[in-house]
XYZ file of C-alpha atoms in Angstrom:
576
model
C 97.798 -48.965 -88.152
C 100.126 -51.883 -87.296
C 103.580 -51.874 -88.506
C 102.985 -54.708 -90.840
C 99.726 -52.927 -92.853
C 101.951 -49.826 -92.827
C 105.092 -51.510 -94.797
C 102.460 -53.529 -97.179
C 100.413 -49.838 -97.966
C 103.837 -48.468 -98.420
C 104.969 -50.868 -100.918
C 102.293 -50.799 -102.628
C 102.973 -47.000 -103.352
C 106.420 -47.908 -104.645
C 105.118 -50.762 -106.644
C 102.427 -48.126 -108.395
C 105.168 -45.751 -108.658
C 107.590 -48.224 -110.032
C 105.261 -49.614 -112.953
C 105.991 -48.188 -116.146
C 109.426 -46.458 -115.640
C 112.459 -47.621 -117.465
C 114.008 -49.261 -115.003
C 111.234 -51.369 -113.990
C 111.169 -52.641 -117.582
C 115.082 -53.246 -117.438
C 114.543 -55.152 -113.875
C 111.697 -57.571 -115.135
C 113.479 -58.369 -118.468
C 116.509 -58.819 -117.085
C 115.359 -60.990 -113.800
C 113.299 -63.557 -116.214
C 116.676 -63.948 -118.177
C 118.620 -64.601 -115.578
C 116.123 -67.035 -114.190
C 117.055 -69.152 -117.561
C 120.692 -69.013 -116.670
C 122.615 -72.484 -115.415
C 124.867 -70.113 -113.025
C 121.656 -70.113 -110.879
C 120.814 -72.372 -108.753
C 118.548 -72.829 -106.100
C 120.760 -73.935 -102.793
C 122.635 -70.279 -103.667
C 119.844 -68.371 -104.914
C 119.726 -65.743 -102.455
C 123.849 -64.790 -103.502
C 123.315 -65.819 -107.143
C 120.049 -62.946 -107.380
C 122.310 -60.321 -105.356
C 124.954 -60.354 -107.446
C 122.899 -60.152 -110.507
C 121.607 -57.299 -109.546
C 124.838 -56.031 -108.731
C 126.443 -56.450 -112.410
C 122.566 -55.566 -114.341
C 123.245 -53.181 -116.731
C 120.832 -50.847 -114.697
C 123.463 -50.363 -112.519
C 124.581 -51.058 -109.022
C 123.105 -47.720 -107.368
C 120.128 -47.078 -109.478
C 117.948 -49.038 -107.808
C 117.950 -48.017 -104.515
C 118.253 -44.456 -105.709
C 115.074 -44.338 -107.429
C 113.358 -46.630 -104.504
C 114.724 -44.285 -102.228
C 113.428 -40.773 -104.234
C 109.442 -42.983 -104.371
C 109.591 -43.549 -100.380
C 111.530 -40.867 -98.484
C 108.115 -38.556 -98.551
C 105.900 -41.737 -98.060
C 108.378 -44.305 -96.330
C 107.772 -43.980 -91.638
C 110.844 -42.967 -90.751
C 112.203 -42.194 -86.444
C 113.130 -38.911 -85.491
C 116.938 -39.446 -85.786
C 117.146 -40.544 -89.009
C 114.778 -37.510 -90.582
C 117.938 -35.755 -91.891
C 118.929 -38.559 -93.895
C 119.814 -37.392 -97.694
C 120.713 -40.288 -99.513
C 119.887 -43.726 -100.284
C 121.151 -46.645 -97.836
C 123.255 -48.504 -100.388
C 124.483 -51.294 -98.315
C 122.926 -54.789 -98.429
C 122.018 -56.384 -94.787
C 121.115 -60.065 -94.783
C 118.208 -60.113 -93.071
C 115.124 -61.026 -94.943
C 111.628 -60.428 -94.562
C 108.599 -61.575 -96.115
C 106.059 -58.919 -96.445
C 102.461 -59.512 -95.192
C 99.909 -60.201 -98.156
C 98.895 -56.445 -99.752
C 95.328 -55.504 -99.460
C 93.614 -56.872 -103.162
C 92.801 -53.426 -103.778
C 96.635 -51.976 -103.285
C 97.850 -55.419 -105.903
C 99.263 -54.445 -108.992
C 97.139 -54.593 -111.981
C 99.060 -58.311 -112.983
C 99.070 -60.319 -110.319
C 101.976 -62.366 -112.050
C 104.149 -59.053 -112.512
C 107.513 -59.204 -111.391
C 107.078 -56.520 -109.344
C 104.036 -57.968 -107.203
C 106.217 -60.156 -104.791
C 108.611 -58.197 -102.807
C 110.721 -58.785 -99.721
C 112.596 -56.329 -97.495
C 115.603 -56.206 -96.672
C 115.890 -54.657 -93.412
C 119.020 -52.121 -92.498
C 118.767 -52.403 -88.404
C 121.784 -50.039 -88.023
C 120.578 -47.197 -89.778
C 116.966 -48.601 -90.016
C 116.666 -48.192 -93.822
C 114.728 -50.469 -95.711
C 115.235 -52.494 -98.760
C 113.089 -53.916 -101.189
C 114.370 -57.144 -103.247
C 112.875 -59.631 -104.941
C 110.534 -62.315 -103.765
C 112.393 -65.687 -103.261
C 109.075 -67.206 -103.489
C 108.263 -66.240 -107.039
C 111.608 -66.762 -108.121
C 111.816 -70.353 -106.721
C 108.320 -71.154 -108.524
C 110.265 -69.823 -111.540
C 113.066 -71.583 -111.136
C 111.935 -74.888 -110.411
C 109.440 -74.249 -113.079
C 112.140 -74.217 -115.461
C 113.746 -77.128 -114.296
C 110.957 -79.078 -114.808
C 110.250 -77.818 -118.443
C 114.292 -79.151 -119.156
C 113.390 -82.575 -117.908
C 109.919 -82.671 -119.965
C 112.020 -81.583 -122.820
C 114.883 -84.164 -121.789
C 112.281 -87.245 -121.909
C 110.403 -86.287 -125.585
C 113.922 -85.749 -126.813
C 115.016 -89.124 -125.256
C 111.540 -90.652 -127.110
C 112.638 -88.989 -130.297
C 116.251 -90.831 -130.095
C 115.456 -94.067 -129.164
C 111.755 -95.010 -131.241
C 113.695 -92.873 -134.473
C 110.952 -90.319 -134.826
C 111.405 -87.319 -135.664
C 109.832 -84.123 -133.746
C 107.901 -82.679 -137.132
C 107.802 -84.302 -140.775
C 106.237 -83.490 -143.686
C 103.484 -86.110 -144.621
C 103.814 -87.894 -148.125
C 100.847 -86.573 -150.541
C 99.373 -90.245 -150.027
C 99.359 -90.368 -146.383
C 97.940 -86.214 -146.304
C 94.865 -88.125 -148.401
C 94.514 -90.762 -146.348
C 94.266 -88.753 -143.371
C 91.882 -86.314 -145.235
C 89.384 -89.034 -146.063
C 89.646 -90.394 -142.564
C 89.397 -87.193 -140.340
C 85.943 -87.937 -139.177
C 86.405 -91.394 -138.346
C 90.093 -91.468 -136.872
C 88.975 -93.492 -133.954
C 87.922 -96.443 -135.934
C 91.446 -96.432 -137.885
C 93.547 -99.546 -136.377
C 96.250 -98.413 -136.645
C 96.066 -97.070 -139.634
C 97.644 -93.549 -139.586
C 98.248 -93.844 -136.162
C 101.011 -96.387 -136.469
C 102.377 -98.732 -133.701
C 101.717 -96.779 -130.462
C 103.081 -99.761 -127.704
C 106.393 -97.537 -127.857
C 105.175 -94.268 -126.763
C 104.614 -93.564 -123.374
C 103.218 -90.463 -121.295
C 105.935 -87.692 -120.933
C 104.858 -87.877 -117.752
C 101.991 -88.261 -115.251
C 100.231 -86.241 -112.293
C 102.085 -88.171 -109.647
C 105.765 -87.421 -111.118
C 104.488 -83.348 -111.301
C 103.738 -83.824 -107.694
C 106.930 -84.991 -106.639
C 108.118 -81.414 -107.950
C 105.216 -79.401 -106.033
C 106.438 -81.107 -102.455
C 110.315 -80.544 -103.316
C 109.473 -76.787 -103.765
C 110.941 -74.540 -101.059
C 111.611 -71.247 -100.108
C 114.624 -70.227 -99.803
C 113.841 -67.371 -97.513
C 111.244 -68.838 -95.465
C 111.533 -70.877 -92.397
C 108.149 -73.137 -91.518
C 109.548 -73.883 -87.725
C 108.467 -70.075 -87.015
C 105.235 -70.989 -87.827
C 102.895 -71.301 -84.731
C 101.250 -74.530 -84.224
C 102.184 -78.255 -85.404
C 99.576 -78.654 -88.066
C 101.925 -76.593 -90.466
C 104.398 -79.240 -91.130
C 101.579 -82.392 -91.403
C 101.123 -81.579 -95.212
C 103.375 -82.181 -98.146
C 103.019 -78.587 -99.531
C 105.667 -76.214 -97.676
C 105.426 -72.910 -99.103
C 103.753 -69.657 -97.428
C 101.169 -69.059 -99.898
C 97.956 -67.229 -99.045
C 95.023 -69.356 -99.036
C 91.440 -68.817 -97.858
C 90.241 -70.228 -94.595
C 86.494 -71.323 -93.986
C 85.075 -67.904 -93.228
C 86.780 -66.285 -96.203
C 85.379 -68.690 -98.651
C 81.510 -68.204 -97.366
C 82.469 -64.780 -97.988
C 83.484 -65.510 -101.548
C 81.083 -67.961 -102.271
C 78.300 -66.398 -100.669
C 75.560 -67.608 -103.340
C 76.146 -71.579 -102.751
C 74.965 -71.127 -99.315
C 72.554 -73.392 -97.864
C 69.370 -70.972 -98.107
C 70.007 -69.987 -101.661
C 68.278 -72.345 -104.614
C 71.075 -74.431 -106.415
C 71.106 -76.540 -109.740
C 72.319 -79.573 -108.888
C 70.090 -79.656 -105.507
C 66.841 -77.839 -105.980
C 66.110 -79.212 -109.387
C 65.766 -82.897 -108.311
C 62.617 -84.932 -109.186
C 61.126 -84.951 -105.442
C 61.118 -80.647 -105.328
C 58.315 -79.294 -107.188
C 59.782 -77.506 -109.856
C 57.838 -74.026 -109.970
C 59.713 -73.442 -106.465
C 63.009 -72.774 -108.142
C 63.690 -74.577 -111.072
C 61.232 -72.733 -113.540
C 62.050 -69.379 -112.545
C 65.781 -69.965 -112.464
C 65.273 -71.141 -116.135
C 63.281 -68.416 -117.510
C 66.078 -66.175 -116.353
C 68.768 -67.413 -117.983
C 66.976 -67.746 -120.969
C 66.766 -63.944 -120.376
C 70.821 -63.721 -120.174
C 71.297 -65.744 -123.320
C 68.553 -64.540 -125.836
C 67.856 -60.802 -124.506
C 70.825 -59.737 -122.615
C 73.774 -61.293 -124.179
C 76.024 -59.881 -121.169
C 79.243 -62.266 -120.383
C 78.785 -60.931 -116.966
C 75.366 -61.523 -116.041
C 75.769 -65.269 -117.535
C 78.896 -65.899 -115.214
C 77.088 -64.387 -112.373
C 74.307 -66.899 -113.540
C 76.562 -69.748 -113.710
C 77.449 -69.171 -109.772
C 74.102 -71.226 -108.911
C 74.548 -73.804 -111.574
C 73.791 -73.596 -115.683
C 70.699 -75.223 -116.714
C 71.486 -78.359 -118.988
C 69.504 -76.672 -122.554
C 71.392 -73.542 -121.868
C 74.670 -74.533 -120.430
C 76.417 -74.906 -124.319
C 75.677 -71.054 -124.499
C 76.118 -69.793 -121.585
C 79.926 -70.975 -120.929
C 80.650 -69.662 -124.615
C 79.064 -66.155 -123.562
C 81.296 -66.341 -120.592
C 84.407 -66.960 -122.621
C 83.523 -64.471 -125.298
C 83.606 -68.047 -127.968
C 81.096 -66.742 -130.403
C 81.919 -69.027 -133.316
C 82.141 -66.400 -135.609
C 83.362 -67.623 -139.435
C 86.576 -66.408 -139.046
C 87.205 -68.797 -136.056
C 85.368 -71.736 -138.301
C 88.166 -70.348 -140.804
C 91.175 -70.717 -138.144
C 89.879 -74.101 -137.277
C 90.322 -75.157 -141.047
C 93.096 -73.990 -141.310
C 94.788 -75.594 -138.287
C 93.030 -78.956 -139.551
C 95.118 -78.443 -142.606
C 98.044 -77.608 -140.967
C 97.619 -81.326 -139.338
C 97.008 -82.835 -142.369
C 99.999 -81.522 -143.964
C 102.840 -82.283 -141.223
C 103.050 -85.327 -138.296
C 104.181 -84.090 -134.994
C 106.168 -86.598 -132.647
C 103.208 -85.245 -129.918
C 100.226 -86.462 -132.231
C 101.591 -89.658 -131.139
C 101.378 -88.936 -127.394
C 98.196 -87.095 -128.019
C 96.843 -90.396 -129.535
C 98.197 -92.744 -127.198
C 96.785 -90.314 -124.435
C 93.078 -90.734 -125.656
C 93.923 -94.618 -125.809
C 94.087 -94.734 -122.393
C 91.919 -92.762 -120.536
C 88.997 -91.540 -122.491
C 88.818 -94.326 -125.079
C 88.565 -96.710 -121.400
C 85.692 -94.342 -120.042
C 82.350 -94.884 -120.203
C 81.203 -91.559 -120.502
C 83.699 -90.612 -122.951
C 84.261 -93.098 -125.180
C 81.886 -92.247 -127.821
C 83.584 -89.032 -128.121
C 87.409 -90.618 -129.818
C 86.980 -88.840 -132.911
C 86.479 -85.414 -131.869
C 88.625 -85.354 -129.342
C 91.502 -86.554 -131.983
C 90.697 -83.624 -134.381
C 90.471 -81.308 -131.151
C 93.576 -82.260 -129.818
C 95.792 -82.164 -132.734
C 94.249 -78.658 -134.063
C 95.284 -76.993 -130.311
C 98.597 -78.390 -131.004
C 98.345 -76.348 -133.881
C 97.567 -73.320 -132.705
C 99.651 -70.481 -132.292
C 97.117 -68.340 -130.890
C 97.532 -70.715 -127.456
C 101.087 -68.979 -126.859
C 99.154 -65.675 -125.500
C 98.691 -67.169 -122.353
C 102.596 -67.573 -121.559
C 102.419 -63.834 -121.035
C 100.851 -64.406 -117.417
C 102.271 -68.029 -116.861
C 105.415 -68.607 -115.222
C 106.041 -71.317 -117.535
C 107.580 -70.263 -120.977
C 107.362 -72.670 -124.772
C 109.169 -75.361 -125.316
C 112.101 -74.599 -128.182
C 113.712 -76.650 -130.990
C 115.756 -75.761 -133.764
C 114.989 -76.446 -137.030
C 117.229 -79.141 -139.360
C 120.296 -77.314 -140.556
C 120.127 -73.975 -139.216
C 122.125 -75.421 -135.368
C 121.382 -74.130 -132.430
C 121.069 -70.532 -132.907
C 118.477 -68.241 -131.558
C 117.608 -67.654 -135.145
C 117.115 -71.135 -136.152
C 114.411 -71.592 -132.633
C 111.216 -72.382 -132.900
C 108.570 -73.019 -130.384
C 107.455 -77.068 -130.283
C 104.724 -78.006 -130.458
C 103.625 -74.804 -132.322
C 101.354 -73.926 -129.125
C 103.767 -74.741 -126.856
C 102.190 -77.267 -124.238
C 103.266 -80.819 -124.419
C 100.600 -82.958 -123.831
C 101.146 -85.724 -120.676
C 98.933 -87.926 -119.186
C 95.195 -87.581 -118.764
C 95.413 -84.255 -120.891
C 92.618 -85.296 -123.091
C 90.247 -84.899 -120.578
C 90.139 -82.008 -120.419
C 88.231 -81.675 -123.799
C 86.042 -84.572 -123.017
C 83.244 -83.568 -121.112
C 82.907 -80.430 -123.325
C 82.189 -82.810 -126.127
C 79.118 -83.455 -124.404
C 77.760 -79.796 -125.222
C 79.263 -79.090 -128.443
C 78.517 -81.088 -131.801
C 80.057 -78.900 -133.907
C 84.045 -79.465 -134.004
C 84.867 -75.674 -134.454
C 82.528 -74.865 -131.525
C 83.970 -77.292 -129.774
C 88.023 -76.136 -130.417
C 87.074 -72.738 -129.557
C 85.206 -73.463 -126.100
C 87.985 -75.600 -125.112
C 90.771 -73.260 -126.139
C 89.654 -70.161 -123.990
C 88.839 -72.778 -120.650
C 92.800 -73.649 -121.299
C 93.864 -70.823 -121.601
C 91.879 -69.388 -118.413
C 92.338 -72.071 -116.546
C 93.692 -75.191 -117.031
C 97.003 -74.752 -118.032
C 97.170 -73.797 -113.914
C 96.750 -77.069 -113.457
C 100.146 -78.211 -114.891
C 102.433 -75.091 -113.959
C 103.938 -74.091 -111.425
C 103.278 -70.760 -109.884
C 102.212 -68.493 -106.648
C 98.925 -67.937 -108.689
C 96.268 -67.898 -106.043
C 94.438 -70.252 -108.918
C 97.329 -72.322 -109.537
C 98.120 -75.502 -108.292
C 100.418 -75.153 -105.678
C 97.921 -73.021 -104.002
C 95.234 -75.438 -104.513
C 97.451 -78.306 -103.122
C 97.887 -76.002 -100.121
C 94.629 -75.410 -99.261
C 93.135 -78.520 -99.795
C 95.759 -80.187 -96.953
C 94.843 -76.319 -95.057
C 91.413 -77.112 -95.017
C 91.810 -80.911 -94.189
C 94.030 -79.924 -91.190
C 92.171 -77.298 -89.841
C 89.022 -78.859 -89.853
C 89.866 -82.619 -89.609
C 92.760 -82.719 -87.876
C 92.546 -86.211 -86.979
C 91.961 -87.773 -90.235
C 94.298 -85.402 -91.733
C 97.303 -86.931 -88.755
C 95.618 -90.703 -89.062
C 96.588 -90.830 -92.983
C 99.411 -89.409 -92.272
C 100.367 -91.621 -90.010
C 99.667 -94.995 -92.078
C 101.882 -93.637 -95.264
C 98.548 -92.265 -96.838
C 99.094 -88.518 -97.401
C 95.866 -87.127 -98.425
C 97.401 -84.893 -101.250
C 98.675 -87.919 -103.225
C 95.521 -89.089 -103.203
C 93.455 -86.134 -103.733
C 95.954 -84.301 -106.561
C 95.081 -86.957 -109.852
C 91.432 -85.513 -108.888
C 92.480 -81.651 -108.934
C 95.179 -81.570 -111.765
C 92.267 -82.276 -113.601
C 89.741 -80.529 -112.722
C 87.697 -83.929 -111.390
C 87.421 -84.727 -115.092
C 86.964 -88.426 -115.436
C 85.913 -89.372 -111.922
C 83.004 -87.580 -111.424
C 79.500 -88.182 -113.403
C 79.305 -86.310 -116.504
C 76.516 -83.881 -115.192
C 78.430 -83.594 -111.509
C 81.604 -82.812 -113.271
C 79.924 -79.732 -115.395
C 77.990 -78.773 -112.385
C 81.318 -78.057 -110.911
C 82.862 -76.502 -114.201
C 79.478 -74.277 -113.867
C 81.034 -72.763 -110.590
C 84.492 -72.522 -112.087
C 83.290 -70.579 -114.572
C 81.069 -68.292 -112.983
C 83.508 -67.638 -109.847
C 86.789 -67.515 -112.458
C 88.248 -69.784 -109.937
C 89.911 -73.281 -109.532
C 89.663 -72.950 -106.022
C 86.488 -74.702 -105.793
C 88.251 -78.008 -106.762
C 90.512 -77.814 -103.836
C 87.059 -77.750 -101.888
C 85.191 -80.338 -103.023
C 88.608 -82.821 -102.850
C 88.602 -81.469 -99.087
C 84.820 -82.226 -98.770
C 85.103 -85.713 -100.680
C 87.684 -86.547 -97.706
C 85.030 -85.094 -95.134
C 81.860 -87.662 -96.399
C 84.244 -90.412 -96.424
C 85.709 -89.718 -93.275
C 84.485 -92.474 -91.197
C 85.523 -95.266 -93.416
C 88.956 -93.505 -94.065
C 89.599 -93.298 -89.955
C 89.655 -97.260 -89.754
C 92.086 -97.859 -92.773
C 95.287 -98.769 -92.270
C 97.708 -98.333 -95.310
C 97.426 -96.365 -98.444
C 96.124 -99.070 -100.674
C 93.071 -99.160 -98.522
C 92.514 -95.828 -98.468
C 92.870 -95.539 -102.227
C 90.080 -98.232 -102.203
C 87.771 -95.890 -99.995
C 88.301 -93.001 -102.587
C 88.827 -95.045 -106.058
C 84.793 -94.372 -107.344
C 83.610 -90.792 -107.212
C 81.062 -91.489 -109.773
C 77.943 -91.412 -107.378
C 78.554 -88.380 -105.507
C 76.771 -85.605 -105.587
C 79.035 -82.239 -105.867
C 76.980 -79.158 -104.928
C 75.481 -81.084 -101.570
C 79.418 -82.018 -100.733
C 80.390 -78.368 -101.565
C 77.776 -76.634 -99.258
C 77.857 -78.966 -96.476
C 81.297 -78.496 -96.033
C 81.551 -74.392 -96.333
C 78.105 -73.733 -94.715
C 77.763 -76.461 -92.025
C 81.184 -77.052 -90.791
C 81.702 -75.592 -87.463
C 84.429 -73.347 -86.941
């Protein structure tokens, strides 16, 4: 075994061994606090993490000292240094980046604290060190930092337009909304008021600009080998799946295996694939009821009469009455107060799905929708395993006390541009409002609120950034150098399509041909594919542009492509 599998099996042991004591309780609580603090900042981080650790109440020795009692009967240690009987205590500054832990030896969280380590390395008397990854607490940090400017900009809106953040609606205005709640989109303005004022908190391209500024601190990309690493925007070291790991992973969309969205088309006799394929999911849904066997089902594509139940056996959304309860309730609680983000949520719809053709028809549910998730409290679950944390606020006359916080909006996401479509092409399976909340709650909370945080989640979207300008650069090197060359980065074109999900450029039935695979791989990583294959059809036209206008106009209609041909051409018949 190579010295590099050796230190990642042996940290792993610690890591196991770690999980659950005191100390690693005191270590994670601690480290997210500070992470909150002003004092640190990111040009110093390295000094500013040391010498919290220093001053933790956990004390300055008690971490090596219980590292040090996991590893000495585990940890490879030379023959000179066998009669060593206490902990190295001493801090060297030489950092190094462990190699990516077998998925088997991960903790069970893959967000945990304690999942991203780095050693330090003693070279005099050859002990070694575990701190914390710089990595994860950059992501963390400049997570933060973003979450203060979001915050800065609504709080700016509330100041200058005069709104307040939360109101309670007059009894005449609660009735008026009440009699209108299934016809909101036809109210001009109406309720709504004047919405020319309000504008986004902020759009895809400004989140961007935060994803490329994102270093680490402890990582150098010149000792990388080979020039391709510094073409891209994204300079992290993030694992990310090559070509041959992702036929691996996605070995049923290969080309010999029968896929909706391919085999079911008009010219291929349907009793070749298409009959069978539906008589078995009718199987999963109406015999079987098994969440598994319907995602495993959804791997080759969900049939269109079945689709509606299938993706709410995968998310465990069974509609019972007390989730038709919740959603009245949260419909009350919008009648009864007016949010400063209804407005953004409104003015949000206004300009994307209102303007779509596919979506239009859907302004009313996706109104009711929208407000009740702002509603919900329930939504805050998923800040457990984000990196992100809730927006705060303090309510009228209490100041600014910890006591007097409260979490705004009540389910803590602020809604920015192009948010609303994320509910819209679920609107076109769902009639029933409650069905509807409840489907679209549980894909958030899976997966796209990855889309708009920052983390080193292998699902998040600084890993999908990565490899979608990975696979570009590996495979089309020069396109990838050509557009890089003329000012026309692929990732600023290609990240409007992934931070959401495709939603909005692609046909209705593409679009949930791709959320099939989402679903029934638990994966975003198949977006960062298809916006790498979408680059490899248009190839040709995109090697004789010659700024980035013109290769916006190559890639500005998506509408007529065809996602699951895209998809397997470009894992299954790209050389390597």
């Amino acid at each position: 075994m190579d010295e590099g599998s050796e230190l990642s099996l042996s940290v792993a042991h610690i890591v196991r061994r770690l999980k659950g004591t005191h100390l690693h309780s005191q270590i994670e609580r601690r480290a997210k606090e500070c992470l909150h603090q002003p004092e640190i900042r990111l040009d110093s981080l390295r000094e500013d993490v040391r010498r919290f650790l220093r001053t933790s109440a956990c004390g300055p020795r008690a971490i090596p000292r219980l590292l040090w009692s996991i590893s000495k009967s585990r940890w490879p240690t030379c023959a000179r240094h066998r009669s060593v009987s206490s902990p190295p205590i001493s801090v060297t500054s030489s950092l190094l980046i462990l190699p990516p832990m077998p998925p088997h030896l991960l903790p069970l969280s893959t967000e945990a604290f304690f999942s991203f380590f780095v050693l330090f390395k003693d070279t005099c008397g050859g002990g070694v060190r575990l701190f914390f990854s710089f990595l994860y607490v950059t992501c963390c940090l400049t997570q933060a930092c973003w979450e203060k400017r979001v915050l800065k900009s609504l709080n700016s809106m509330s100041s200058e337009l005069g709104v307040p953040l939360a109101r309670m609606r007059p009894a005449a205005e609660q009735k008026e909304l009440t009699s209108k709640w299934n016809e909101m989109g036809a109210d001009e303005p109406g309720l709504r008021g004047d919405l020319t004022s309000f504008r986004p908190v902020y759009a895809p391209k400004d989140f961007l600009e935060v994803l490329i500024s994102l270093r680490n601190p402890n990582y150098d990309s010149s000792e990388d080998v080979g020039v391709r690493s510094h073409w891209g925007l994204v300079q992290v070291p993030l694992d990310v799946r090559d070509i041959p790991q992702l036929r691996r992973a996605y070995a049923e969309l290969n080309l010999t295996s029968g896929q909706l969205g391919i085999d079911d088309h008009a010219h291929i006799d349907p009793d070749l694939f298409e009959n069978e394929y539906l008589q078995i999911g009718k199987k999963v849904v109406v015999v079987e009821q098994d969440s598994a066997a319907a995602q495993q089902y959804s791997r080759r594509g969900c049939s269109t009469g079945l689709r509606a139940d299938l993706w709410a056996l995968i998310l465990n959304s069974n509609n019972q009455p007390q989730d038709a309860m919740r959603y009245e309730q949260l419909t009350a609680g919008v009648v009864q107060h007016d949010l400063l983000v209804d407005s953004l949520i409104y003015k949000d719809v206004k300009l994307t799905a209102s303007n779509d053709d596919y979506y239009f028809v859907f302004e009313d549910f996706l109104y009711q929708v929208l407000l009740c998730f702002s509603r919900d409290t329930a939504v805050l679950e998923h800040f457990k395993y984000n990196s992100a944390t809730p927006p705060r606020s303090f309510v009228q006359g209490k100041g600014e006390e910890e006591e007097g916080a409260v979490v705004y909006p009540p389910n803590g996401v602020i809604p920015f541009h192009g948010f609303s479509m994320y509910v819209a092409p679920l609107c076109f399976l769902y009639n029933e409002p409650s069905k509807l909340y409840s489907v679209f709650r549980e894909m958030y909370i899976r997966y796209f609120f990855r889309l708009h945080s920052i983390s080193s989640s292998s699902s998040g979207v600084v890993s999908l950034c990565l490899q979608f300008e990975r696979l570009l650069q590996t495979h089309l090197p020069q396109l990838f150098y050509h557009l890089r060359q003329i000012g026309a980065q692929p990732l600023r074109i290609a990240f409007k399509w992934m931070v959401r999900a495709f939603s909005g450029y692609l046909s209705t039935d593409q679009l949930l041909l791709l959320w099939d695979r989402i679903l029934g791989y638990d994966s975003l990583e198949i977006v960062a594919v298809l916006a790498a294959a979408v680059f490899a059809f248009r190839a040709e036209n995109l090697m004789e542009v010659t700024s980035l206008g013109s290769a916006e106009a190559v890639l500005a209609d998506l509408s007529t492509l065809k996602v699951m041909p895209l998809i397997q051409i470009f894992l299954f018949a790209t050389a390597i």
